[in-house]
XYZ file of C-alpha atoms in Angstrom:
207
model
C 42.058 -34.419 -27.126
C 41.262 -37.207 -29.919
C 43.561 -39.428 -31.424
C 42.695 -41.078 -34.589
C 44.045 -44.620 -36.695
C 43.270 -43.600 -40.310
C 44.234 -44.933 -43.757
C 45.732 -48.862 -44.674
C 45.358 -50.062 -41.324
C 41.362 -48.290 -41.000
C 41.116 -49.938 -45.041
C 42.199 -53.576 -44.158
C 45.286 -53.626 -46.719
C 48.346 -52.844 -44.401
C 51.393 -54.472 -45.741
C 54.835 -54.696 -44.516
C 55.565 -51.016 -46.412
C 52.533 -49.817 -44.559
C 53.303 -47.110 -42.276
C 50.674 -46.274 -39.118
C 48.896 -43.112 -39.911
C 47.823 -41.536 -36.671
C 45.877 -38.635 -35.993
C 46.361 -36.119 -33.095
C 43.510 -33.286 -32.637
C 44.544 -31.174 -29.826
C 43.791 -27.815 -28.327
C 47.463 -25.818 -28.860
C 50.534 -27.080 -28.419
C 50.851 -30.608 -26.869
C 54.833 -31.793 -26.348
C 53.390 -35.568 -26.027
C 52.838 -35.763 -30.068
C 55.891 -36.230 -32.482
C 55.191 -34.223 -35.396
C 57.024 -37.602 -37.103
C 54.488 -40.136 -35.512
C 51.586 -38.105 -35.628
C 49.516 -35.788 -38.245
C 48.454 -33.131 -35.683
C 45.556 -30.716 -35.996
C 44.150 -28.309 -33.970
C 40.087 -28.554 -34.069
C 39.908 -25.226 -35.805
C 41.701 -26.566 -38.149
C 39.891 -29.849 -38.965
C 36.909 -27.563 -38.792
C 38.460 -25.354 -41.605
C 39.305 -28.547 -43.944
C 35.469 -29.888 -42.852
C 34.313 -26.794 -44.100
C 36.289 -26.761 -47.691
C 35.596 -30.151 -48.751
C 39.533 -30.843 -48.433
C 40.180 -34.101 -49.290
C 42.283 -35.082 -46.788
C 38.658 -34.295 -44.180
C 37.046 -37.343 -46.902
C 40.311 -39.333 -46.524
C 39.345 -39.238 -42.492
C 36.020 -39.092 -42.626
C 35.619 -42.495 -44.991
C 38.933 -44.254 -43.318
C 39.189 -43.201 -39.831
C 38.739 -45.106 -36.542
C 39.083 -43.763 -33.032
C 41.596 -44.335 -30.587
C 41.041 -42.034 -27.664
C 38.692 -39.207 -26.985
C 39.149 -36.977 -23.452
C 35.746 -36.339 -23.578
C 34.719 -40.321 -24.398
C 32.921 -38.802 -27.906
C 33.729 -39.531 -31.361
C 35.124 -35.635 -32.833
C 35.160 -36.653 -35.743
C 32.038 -38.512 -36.546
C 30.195 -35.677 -34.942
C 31.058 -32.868 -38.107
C 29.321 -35.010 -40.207
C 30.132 -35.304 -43.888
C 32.961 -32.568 -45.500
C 31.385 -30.370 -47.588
C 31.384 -31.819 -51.170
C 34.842 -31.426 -53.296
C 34.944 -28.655 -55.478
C 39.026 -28.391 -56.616
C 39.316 -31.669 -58.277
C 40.499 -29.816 -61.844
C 42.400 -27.214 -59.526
C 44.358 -30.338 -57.472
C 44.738 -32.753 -60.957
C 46.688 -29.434 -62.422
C 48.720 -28.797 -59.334
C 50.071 -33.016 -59.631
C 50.139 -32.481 -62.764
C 52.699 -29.942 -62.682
C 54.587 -31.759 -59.850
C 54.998 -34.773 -62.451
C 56.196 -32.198 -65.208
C 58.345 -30.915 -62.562
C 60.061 -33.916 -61.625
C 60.304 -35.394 -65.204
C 61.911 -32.318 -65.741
C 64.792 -32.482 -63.026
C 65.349 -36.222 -64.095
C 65.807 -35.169 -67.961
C 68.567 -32.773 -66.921
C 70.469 -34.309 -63.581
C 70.356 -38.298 -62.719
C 71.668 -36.989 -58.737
C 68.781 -36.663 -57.787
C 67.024 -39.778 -59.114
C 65.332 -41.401 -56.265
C 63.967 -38.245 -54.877
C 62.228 -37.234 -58.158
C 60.653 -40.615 -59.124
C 59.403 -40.081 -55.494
C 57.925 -36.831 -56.754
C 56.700 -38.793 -59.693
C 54.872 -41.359 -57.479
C 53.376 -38.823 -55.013
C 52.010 -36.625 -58.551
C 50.299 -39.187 -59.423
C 48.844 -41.342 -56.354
C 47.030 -37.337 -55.230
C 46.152 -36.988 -59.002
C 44.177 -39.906 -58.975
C 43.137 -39.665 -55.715
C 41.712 -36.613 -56.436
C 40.273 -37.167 -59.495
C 38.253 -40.218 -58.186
C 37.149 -38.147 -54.993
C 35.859 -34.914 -57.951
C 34.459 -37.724 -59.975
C 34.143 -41.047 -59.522
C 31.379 -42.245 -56.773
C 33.957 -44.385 -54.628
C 36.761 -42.559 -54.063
C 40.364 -44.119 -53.608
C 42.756 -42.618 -50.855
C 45.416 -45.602 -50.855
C 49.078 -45.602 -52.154
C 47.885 -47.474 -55.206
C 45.227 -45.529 -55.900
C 46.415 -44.719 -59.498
C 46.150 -48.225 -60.539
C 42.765 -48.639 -58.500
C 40.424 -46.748 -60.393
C 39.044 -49.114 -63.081
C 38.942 -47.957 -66.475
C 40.361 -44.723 -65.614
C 43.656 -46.688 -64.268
C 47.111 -45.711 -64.902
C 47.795 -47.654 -68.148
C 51.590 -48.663 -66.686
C 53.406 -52.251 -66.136
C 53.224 -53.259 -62.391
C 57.184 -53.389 -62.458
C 57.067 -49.846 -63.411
C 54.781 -48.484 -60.549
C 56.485 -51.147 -58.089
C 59.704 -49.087 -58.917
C 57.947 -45.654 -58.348
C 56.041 -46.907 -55.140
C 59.666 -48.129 -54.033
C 61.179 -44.887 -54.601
C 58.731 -42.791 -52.705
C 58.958 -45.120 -49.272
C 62.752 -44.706 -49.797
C 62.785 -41.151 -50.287
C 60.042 -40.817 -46.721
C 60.600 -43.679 -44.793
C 64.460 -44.391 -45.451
C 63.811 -48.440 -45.810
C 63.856 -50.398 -48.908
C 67.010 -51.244 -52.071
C 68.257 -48.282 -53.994
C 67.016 -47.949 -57.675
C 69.387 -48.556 -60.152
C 69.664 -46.823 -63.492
C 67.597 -50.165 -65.378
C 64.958 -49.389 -63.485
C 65.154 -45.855 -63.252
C 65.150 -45.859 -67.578
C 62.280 -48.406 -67.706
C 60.313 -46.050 -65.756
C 61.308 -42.950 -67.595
C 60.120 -44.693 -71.025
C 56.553 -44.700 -69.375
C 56.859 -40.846 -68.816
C 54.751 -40.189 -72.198
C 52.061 -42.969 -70.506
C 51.800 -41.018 -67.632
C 51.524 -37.418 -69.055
C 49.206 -38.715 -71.416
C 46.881 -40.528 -68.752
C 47.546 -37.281 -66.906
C 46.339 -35.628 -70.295
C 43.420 -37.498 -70.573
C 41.904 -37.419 -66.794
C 42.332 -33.181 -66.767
C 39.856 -33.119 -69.554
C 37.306 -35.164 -68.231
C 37.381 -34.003 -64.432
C 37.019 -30.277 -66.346
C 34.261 -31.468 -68.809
């Protein structure tokens, strides 16, 4: 068994939104790991992610640090480096279509509102962690990765993606003031930003 830290608190910029990212690799089933505290993987499958270049095996392999290991060795470290990324066009469509998806549930039904800026936020902190892992050299894997990746940043006012990043840790982590309709309508405006940045990054990670 190995249990890894990974993410803000590996990267130095935990805040008081920060949740603990923890790693659990295990052989089978192990009752003494919360599915809610714990991302848990079974080596095969870390193997299989090594193996594919996912980029959650470069989110752990850049930002990990160990915990515990049953056999005192470092798992992780030993696999070496993921095989290079090769889905980066394949991943910016799929967020893509997540943003189109929730800017298309918030033009037609306001019920739902926090939950699909949440959608909004997650389309397009994994777009642009993707695209900087497919083509930039130093890839980003933090929440505010969309705003993190120099000239190829989200072009959006911090209030707006302070709203969005709000929305998302209500929508997973429960915590945090609802968002009222002002700020829910001074995000939408930015919509055309955001599908044009969007736009923009699809046709240079396919170029």
């Amino acid at each position: 068994m190995h249990i890894y830290a990974f993410g803000s608190v590996c990267r130095g910029d935990v805040s008081l939104t920060s949740d603990i990212d923890l790693l659990a690799i295990v052989d089978g089933h192990d009752g003494r790991f919360n599915a809610d505290d714990y991302s848990i993987y079974s080596y095969q499958r870390i193997q299989q992610i090594w193996d594919e270049g996912n980029p959650f095996a470069w989110h752990l392999a850049s930002e990990s640090r160990l915990l515990f290991a049953s056999d005192q060795a470092d798992y992780l470290k030993s696999l070496n480096e993921p095989r290079r990324y090769k889905k980066a066009a394949e991943d910016c469509e799929r967020f893509f279509s997540l943003f189109i998806e929730a800017k298309g549930s918030l033009e037609t039904n306001t019920a739902t509102l926090a939950f699909d800026l949440s959608m909004v936020f997650l389309a397009i902190r994994n777009f642009a962690t993707c695209f900087s892992l497919g083509c930039l050299q130093t890839p980003d894997f933090s929440r505010k990765s969309a705003i993190r990746i120099g000239r190829y940043s989200l072009p959006i006012e911090q209030k707006a993606f302070d709203t969005l990043e709000r929305a998302r840790i209500l929508c997973t982590r429960g915590i945090g003031l609802p968002i009222n309709a002002h700020e829910a309508s001074f995000v939408i405006e930015r919509f055309p930003n955001i599908e044009s940045w969007m736009d923009r990054l699809l046709k240079e990670v396919k170029h």
